[in-house]
PDB file of C-alpha atoms in Angstrom:
ATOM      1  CA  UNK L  16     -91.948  23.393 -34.573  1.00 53.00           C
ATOM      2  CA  UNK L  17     -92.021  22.616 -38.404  1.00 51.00           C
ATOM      3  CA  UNK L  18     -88.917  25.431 -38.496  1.00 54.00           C
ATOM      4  CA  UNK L  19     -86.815  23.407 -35.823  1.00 54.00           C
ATOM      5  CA  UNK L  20     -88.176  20.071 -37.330  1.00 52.00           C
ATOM      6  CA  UNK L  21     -86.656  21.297 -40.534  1.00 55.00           C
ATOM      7  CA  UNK L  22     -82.885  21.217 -39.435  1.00 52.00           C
ATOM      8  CA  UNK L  23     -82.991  17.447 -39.195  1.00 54.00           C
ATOM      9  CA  UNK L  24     -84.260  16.629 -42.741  1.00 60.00           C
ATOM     10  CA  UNK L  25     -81.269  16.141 -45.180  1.00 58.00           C
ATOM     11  CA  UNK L  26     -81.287  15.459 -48.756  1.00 66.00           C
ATOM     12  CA  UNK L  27     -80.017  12.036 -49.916  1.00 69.00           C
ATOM     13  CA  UNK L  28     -76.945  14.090 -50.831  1.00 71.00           C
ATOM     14  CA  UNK L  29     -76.437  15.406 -47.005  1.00 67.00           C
ATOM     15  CA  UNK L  30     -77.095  11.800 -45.567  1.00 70.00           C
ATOM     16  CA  UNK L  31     -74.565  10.686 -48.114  1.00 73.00           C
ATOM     17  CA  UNK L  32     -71.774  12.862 -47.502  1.00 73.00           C
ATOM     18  CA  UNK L  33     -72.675  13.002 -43.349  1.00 75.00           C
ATOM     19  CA  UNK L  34     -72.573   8.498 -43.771  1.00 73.00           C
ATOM     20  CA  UNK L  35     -68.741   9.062 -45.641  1.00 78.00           C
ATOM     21  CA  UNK L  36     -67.607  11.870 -42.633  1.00 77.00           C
ATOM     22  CA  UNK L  37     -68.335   8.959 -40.563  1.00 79.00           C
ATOM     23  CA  UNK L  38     -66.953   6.427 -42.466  1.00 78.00           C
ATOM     24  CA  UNK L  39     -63.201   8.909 -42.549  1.00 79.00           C
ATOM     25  CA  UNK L  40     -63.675   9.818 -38.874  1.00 82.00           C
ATOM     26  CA  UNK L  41     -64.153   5.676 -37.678  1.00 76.00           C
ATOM     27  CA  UNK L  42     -61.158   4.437 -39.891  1.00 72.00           C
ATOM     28  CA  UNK L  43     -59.006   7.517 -39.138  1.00 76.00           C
ATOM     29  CA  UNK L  44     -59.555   6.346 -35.030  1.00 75.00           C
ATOM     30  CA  UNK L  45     -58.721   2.759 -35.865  1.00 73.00           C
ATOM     31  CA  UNK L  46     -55.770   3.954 -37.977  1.00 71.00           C
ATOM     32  CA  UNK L  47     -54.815   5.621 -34.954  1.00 70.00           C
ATOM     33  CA  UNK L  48     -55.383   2.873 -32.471  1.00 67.00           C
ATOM     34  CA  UNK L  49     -53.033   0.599 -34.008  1.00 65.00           C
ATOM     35  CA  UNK L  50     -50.350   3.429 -35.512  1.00 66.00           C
ATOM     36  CA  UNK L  51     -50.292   4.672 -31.745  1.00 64.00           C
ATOM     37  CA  UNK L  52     -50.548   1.210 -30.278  1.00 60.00           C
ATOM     38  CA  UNK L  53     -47.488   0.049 -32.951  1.00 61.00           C
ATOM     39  CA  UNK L  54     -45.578   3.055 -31.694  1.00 59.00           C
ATOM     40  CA  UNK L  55     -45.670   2.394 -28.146  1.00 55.00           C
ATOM     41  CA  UNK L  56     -44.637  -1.539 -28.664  1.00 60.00           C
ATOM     42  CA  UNK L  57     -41.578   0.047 -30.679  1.00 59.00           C
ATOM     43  CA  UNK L  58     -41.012   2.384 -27.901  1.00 59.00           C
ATOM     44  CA  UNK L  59     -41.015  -0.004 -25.532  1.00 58.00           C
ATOM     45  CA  UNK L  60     -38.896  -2.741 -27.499  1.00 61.00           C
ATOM     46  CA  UNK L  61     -36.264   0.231 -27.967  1.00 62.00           C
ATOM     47  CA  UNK L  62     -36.382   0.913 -24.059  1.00 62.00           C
ATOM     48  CA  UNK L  63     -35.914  -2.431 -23.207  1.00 59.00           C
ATOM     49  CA  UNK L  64     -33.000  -2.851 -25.336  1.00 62.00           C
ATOM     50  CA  UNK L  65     -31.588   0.376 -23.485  1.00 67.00           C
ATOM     51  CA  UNK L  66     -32.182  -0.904 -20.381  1.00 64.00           C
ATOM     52  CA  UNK L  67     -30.604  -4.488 -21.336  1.00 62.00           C
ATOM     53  CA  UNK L  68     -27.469  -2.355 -22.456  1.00 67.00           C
ATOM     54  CA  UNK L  69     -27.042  -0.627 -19.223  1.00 62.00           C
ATOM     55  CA  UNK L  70     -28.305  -3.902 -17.099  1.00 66.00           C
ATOM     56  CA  UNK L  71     -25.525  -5.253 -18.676  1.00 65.00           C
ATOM     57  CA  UNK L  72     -22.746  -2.806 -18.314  1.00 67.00           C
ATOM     58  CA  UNK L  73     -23.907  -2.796 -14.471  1.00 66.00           C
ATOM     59  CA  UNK L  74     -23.651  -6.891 -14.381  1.00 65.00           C
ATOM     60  CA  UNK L  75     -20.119  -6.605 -15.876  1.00 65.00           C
ATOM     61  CA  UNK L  76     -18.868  -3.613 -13.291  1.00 62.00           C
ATOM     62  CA  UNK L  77     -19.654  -6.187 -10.649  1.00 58.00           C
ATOM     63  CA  UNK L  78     -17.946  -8.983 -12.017  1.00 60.00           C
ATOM     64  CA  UNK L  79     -15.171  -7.102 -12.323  1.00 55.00           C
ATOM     65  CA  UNK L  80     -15.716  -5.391  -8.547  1.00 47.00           C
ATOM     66  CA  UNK L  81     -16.124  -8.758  -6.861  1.00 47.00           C
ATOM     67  CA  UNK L  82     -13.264 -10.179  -9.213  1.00 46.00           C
ATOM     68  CA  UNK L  83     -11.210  -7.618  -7.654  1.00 47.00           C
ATOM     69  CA  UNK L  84     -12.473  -7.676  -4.053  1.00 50.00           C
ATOM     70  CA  UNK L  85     -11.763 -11.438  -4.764  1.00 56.00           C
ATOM     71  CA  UNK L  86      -8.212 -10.937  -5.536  1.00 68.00           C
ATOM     72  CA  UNK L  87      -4.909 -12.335  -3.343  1.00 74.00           C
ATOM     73  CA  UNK L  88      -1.678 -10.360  -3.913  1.00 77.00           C
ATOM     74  CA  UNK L  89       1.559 -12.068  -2.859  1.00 83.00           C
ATOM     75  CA  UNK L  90       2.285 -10.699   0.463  1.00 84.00           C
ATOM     76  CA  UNK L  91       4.275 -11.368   3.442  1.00 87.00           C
ATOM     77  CA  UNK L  92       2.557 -13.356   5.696  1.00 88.00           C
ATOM     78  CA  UNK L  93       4.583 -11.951   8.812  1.00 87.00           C
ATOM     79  CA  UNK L  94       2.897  -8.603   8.513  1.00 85.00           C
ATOM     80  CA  UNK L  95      -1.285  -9.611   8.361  1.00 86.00           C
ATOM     81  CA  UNK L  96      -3.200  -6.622   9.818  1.00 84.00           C
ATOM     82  CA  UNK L  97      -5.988  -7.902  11.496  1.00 83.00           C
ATOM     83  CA  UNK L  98      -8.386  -6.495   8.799  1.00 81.00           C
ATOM     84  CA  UNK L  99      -6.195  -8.230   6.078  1.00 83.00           C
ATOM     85  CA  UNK L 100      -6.297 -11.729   7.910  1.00 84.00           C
ATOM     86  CA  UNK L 101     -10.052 -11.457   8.346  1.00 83.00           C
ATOM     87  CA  UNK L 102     -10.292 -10.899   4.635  1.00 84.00           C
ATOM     88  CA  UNK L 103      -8.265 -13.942   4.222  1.00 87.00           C
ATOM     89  CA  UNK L 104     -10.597 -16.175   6.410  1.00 87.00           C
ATOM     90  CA  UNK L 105      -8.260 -16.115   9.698  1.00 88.00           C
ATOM     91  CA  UNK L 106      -9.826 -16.329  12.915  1.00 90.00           C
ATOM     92  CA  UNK L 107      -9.502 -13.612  15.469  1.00 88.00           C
ATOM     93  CA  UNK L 108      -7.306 -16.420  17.527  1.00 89.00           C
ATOM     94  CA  UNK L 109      -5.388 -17.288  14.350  1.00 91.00           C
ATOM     95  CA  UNK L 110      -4.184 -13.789  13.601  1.00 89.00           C
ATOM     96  CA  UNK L 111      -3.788 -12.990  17.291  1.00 89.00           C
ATOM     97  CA  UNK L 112      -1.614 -15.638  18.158  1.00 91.00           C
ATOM     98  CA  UNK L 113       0.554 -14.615  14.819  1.00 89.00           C
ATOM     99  CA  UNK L 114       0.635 -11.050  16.611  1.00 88.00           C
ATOM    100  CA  UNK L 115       1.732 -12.497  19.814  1.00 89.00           C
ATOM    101  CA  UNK L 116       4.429 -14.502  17.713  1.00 89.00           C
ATOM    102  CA  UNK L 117       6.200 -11.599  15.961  1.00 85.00           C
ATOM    103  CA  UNK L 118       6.037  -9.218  19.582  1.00 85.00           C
ATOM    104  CA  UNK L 119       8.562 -11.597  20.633  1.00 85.00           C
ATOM    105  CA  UNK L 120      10.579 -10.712  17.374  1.00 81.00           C
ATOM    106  CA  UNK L 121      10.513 -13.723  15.563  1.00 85.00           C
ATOM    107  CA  UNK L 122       9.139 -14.578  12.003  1.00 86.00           C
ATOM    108  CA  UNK L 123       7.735 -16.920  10.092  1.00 88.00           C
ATOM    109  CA  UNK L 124       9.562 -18.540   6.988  1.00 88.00           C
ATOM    110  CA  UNK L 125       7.521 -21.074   5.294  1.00 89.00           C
ATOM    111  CA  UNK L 126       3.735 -22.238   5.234  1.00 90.00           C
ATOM    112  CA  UNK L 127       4.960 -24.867   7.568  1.00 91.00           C
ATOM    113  CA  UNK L 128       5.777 -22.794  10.038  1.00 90.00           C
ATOM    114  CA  UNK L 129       2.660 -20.091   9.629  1.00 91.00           C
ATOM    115  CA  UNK L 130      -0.017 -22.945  10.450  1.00 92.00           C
ATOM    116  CA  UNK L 131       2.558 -24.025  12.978  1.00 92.00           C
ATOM    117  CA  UNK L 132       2.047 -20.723  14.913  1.00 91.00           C
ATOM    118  CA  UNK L 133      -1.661 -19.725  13.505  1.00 92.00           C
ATOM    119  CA  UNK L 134      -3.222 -22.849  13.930  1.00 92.00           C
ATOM    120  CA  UNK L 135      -5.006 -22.388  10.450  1.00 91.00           C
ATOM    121  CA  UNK L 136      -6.864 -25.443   8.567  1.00 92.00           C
ATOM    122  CA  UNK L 137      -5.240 -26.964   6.265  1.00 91.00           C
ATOM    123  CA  UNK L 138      -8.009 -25.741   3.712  1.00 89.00           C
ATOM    124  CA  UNK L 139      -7.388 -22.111   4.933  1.00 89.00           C
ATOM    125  CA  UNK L 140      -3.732 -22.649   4.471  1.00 89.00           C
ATOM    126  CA  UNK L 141      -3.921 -24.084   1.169  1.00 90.00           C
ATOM    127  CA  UNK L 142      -6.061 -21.324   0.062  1.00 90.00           C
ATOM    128  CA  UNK L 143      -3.191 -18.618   1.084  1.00 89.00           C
ATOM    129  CA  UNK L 144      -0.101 -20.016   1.410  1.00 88.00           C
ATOM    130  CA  UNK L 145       0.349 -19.296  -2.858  1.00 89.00           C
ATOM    131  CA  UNK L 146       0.301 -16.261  -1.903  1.00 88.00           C
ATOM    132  CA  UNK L 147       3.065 -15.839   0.287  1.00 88.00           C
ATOM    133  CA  UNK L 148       6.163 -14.297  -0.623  1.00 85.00           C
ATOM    134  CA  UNK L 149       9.320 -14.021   1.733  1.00 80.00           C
ATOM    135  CA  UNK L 150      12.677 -12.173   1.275  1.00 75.00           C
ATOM    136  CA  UNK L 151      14.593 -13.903  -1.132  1.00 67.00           C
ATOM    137  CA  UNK L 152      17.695 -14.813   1.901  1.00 64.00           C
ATOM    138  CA  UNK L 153      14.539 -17.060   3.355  1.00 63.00           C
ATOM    139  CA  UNK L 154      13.219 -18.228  -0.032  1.00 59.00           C
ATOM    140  CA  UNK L 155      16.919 -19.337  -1.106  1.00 59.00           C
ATOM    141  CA  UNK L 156      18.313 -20.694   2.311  1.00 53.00           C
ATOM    142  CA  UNK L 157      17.715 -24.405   0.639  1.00 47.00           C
ATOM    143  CA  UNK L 158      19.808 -23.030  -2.372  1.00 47.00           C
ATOM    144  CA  UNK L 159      22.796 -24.429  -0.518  1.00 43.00           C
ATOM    145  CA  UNK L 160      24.551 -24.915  -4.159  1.00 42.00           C
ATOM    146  CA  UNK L 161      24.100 -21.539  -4.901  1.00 46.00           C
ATOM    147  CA  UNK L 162      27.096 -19.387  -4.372  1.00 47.00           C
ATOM    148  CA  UNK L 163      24.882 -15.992  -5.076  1.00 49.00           C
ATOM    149  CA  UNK L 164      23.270 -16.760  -1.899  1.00 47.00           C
ATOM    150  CA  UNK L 165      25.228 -18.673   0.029  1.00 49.00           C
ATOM    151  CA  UNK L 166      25.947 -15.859   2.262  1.00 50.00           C
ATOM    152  CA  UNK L 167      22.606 -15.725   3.427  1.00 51.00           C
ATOM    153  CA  UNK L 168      22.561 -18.936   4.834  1.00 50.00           C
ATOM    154  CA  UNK L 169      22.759 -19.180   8.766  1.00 52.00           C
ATOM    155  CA  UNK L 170      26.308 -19.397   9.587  1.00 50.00           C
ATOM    156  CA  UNK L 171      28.471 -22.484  11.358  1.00 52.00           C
ATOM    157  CA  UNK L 172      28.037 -21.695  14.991  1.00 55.00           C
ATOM    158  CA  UNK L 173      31.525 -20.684  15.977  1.00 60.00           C
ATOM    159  CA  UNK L 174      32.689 -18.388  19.098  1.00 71.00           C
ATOM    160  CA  UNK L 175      31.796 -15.102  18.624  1.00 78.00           C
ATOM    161  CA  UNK L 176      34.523 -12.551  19.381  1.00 85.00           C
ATOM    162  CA  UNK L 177      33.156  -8.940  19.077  1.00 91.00           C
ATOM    163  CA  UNK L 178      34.859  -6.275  17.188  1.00 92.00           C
ATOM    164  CA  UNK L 179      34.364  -2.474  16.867  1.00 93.00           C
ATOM    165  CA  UNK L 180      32.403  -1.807  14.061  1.00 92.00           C
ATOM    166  CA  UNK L 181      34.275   1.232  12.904  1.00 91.00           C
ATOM    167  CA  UNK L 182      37.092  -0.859  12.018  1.00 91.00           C
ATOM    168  CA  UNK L 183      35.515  -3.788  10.166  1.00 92.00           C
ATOM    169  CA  UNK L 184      36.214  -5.117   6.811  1.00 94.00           C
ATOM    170  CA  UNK L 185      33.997  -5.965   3.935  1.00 94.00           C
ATOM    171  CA  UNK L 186      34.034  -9.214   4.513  1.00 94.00           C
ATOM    172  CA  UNK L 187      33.629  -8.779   8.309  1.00 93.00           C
ATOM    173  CA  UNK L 188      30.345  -7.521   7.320  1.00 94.00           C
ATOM    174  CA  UNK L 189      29.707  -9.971   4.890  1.00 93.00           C
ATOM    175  CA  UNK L 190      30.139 -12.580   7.247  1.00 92.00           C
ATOM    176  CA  UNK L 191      27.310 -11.061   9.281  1.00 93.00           C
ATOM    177  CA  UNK L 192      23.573 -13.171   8.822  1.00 91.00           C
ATOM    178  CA  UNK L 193      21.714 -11.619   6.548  1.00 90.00           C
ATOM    179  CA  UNK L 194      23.913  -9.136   4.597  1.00 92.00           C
ATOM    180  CA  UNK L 195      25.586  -9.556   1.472  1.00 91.00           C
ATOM    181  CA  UNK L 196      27.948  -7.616  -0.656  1.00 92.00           C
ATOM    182  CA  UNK L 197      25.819  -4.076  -1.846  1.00 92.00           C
ATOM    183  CA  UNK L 198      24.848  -4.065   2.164  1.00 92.00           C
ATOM    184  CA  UNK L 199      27.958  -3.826   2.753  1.00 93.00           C
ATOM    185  CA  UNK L 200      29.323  -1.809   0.923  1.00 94.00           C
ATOM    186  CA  UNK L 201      26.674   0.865   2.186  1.00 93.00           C
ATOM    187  CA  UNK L 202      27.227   0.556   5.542  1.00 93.00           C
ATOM    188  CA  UNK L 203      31.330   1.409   4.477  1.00 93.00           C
ATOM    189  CA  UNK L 204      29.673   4.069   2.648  1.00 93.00           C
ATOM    190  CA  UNK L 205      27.667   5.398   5.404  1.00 91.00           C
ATOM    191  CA  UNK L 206      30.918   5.174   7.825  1.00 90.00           C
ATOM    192  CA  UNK L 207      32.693   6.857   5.630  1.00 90.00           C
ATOM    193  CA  UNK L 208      30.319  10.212   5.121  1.00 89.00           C
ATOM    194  CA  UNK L 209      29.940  10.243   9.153  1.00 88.00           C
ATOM    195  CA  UNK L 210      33.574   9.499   9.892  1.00 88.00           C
ATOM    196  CA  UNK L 211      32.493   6.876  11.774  1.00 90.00           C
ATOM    197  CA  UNK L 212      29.573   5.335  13.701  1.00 92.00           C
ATOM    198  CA  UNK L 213      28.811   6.474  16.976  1.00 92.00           C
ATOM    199  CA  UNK L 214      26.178   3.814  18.250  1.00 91.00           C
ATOM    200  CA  UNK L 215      25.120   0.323  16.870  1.00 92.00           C
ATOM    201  CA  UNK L 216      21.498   2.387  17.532  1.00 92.00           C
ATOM    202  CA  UNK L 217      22.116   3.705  13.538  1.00 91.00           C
ATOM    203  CA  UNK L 218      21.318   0.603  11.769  1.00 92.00           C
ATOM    204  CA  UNK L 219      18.053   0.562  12.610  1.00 90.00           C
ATOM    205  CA  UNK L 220      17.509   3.395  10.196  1.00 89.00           C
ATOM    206  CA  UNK L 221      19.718   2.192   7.866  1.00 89.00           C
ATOM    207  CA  UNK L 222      16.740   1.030   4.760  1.00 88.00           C
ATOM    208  CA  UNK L 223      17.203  -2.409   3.449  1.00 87.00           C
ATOM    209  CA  UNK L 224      18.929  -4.063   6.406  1.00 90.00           C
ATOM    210  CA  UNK L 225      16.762  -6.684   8.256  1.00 90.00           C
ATOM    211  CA  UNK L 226      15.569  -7.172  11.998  1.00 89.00           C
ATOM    212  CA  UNK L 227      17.989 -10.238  11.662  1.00 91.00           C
ATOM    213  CA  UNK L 228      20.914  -8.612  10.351  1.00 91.00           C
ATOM    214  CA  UNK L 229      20.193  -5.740  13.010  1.00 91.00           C
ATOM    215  CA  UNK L 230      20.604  -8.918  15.677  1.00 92.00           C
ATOM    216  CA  UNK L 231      23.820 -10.919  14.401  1.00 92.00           C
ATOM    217  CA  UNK L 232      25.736  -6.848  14.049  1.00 93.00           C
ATOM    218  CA  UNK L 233      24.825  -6.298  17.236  1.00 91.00           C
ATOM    219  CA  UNK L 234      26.018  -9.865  18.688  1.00 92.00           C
ATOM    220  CA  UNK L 235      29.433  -9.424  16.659  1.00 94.00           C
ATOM    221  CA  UNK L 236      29.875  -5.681  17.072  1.00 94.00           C
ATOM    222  CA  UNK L 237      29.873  -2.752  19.252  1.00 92.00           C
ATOM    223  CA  UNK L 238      31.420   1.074  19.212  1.00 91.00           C
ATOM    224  CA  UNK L 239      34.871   1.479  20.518  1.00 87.00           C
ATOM    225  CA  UNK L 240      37.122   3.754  18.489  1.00 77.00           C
ATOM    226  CA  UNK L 241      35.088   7.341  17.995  1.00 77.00           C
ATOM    227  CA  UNK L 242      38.328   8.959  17.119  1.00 75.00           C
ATOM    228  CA  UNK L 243      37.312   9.537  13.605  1.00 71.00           C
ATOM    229  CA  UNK L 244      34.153  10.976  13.567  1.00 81.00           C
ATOM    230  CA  UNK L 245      33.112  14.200  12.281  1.00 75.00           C
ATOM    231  CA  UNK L 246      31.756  17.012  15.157  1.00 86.00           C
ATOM    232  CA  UNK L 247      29.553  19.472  13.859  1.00 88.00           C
ATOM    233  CA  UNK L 248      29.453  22.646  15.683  1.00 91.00           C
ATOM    234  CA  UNK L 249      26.580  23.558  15.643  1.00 92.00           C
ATOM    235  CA  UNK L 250      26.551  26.508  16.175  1.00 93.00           C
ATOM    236  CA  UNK L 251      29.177  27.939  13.954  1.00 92.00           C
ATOM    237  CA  UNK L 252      28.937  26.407  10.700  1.00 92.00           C
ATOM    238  CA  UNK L 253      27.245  28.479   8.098  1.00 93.00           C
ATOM    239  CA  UNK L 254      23.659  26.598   6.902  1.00 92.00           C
ATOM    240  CA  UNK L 255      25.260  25.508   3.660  1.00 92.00           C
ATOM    241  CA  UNK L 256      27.966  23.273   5.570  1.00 91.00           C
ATOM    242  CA  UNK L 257      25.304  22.116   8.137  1.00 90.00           C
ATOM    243  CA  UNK L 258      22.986  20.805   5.018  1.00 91.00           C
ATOM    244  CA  UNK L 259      26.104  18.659   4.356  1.00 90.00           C
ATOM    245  CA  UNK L 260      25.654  16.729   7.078  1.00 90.00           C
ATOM    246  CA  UNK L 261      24.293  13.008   6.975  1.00 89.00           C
ATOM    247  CA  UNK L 262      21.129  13.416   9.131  1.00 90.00           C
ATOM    248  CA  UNK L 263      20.354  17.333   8.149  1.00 92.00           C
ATOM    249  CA  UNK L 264      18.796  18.669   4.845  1.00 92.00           C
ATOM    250  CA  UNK L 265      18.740  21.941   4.052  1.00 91.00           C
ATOM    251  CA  UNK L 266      15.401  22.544   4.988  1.00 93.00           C
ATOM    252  CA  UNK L 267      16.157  21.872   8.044  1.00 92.00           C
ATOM    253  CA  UNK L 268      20.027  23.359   8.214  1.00 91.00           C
ATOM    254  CA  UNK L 269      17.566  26.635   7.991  1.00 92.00           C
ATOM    255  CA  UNK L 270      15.856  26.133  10.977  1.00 93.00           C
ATOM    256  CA  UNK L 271      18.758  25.467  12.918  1.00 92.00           C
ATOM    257  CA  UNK L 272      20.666  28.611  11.693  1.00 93.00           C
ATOM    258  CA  UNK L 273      16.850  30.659  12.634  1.00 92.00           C
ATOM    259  CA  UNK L 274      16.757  28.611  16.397  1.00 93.00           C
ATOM    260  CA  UNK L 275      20.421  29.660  16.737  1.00 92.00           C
ATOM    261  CA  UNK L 276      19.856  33.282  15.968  1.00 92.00           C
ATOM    262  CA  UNK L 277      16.600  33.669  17.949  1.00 93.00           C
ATOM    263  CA  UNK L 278      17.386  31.876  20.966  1.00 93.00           C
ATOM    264  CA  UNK L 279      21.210  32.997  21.209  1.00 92.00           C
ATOM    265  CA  UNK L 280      22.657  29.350  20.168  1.00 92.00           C
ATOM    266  CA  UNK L 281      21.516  26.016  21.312  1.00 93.00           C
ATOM    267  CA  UNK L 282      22.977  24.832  23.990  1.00 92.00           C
ATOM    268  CA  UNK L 283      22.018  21.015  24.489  1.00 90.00           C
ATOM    269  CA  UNK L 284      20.063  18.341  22.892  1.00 90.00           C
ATOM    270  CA  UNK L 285      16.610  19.630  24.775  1.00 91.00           C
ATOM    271  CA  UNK L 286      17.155  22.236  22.132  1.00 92.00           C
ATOM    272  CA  UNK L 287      17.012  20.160  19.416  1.00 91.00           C
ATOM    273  CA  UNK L 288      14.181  18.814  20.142  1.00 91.00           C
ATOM    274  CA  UNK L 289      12.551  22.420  19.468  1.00 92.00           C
ATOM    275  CA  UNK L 290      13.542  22.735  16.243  1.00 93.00           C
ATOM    276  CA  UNK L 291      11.069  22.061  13.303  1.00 92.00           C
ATOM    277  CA  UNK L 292      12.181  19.182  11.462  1.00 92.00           C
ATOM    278  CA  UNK L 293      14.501  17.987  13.689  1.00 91.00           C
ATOM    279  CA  UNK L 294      14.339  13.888  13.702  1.00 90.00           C
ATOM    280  CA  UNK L 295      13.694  13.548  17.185  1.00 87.00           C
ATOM    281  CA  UNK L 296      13.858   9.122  17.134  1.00 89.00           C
ATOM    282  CA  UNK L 297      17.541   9.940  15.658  1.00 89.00           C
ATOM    283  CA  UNK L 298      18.382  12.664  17.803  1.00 90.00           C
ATOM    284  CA  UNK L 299      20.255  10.818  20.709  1.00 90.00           C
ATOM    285  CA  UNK L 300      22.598  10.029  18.112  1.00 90.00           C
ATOM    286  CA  UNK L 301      22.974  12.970  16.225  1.00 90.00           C
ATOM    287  CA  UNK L 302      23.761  14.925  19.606  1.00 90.00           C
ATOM    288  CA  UNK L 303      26.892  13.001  19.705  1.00 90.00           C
ATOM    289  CA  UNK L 304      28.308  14.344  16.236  1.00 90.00           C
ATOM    290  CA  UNK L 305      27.579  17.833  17.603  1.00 91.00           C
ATOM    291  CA  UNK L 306      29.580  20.528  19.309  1.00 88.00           C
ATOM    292  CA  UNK L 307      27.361  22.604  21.916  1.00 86.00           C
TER     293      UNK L 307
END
């Protein structure tokens, strides 16, 4: 007893230097409660400015997506897809009845005449109708001082006497609604590679001439004189001569020349239609340029 009682008697030395290990051990916890406890409020101050940063950025990256989801480009009001006129606030009765409008082949040509045939609000309308832009032969048609486009403007309804088209003039052509001097020009252009036209058909695939102009050539002209026009035999001509041709490439003057060869010529226009490439919406016209 006295030997186990002797392990907890210290000398004013032990007691002194035990009372200072507890002094070192309580201030070096508080030290560390508050150096730790600093630490983590830095921490966190740093993380929260990270996280503003990037809460930020993200805030921005939507403005910007709803600023663009929010943007009008000019377009042409004739040609509203139904998605595109529900993004503009039309009605599924508005934009049908547009639809129903331009079947019959007819167009609109002013904001007027869009909530004419929508039936739009006038606060729908007012909201879009910035936005529109027509050709400029519809935009200028008040420009009646304007010699530059004065041959866009409707013409005097006169008698109409119809000629052949593959022996009009420039300014026969001019003289047509909606075509002007560079259109003209092309389709001499085009008459002259072909040797002539063989159907009033080709204009529709003609680029840059109008649904309108289409109309007014075919009310003033038609095909008479063929005389002129270029046959291709088909079936002769080497592939470099048939890649000269208007409607061929060379790509596909090489398929012809392989169709020929593997199928002992081609013989009529259900033939063409077997060839890759071939243009079959052109093809009723480019079987009369051909020799069988």
């Amino acid at each position: 007893m006295n030997k186990i009682k002797s392990y907890f008697m210290f000398s004013r030395e032990h007691r002194s230097g035990i009372f200072l290990l507890l002094l070192l051990i309580f201030f070096g916890q508080l030290s560390y409660f508050f150096l730790s406890e600093n630490l983590f409020q830095k921490k966190e101050i740093k993380e929260d400015k990270e996280w503003l940063l990037v809460q930020n950025e993200i805030d921005s990256l939507k403005r910007k997506f709803v600023t663009k989801n929010d943007t009008i480009y000019p377009f042409n009001p004739n040609f509203i897809t139904d998605y595109k006129g529900y993004k503009l606030g039309l009605s599924v009765a508005e934009i049908d009845r547009l639809h129903q409008f331009r079947n019959q082949n007819k167009y609109v040509n002013s904001p007027e005449d869009f909530q004419k045939v929508t039936k739009v609000s006038d606060e729908v309308l007012n909201k879009i109708s910035p936005y529109f832009k027509f050709p400029d032969w519809v935009t200028n048609k008040s420009n009646s001082t304007s010699e530059k486009f004065h041959k866009f403007l409707p013409k005097e309804k006169v008698a109409i006497i119809q000629k052949d088209i593959n022996i009009a003039t420039r300014e026969d052509l001019i003289a047509v609604y909606g075509i002007g001097e560079k259109l003209a020009d092309k389709i001499l252009f085009e008459k002259e590679k072909l040797g002539g036209f063989v159907s009033m058909e080709q204009f529709q695939f003609m680029w840059g001439i109008s649904p309108e102009a289409i109309d007014d050539l075919q009310k003033r002209f038609f095909v008479k004189n063929t005389f002129g026009i270029k046959k291709i035999a088909i079936n002769d001509l080497p592939m470099k001569e048939l890649a000269k041709f208007p409607y061929f490439n060379y790509a596909l003057a090489k398929e012809i020349v392989v169709y020929r060869t593997m199928n002992n010529g081609i013989k009529d226009i259900a033939d063409l239609t077997k060839i890759k490439g071939m243009p079959n919406e052109k093809i009723k016209i480019i079987a009369l340029y051909l020799e069988f």
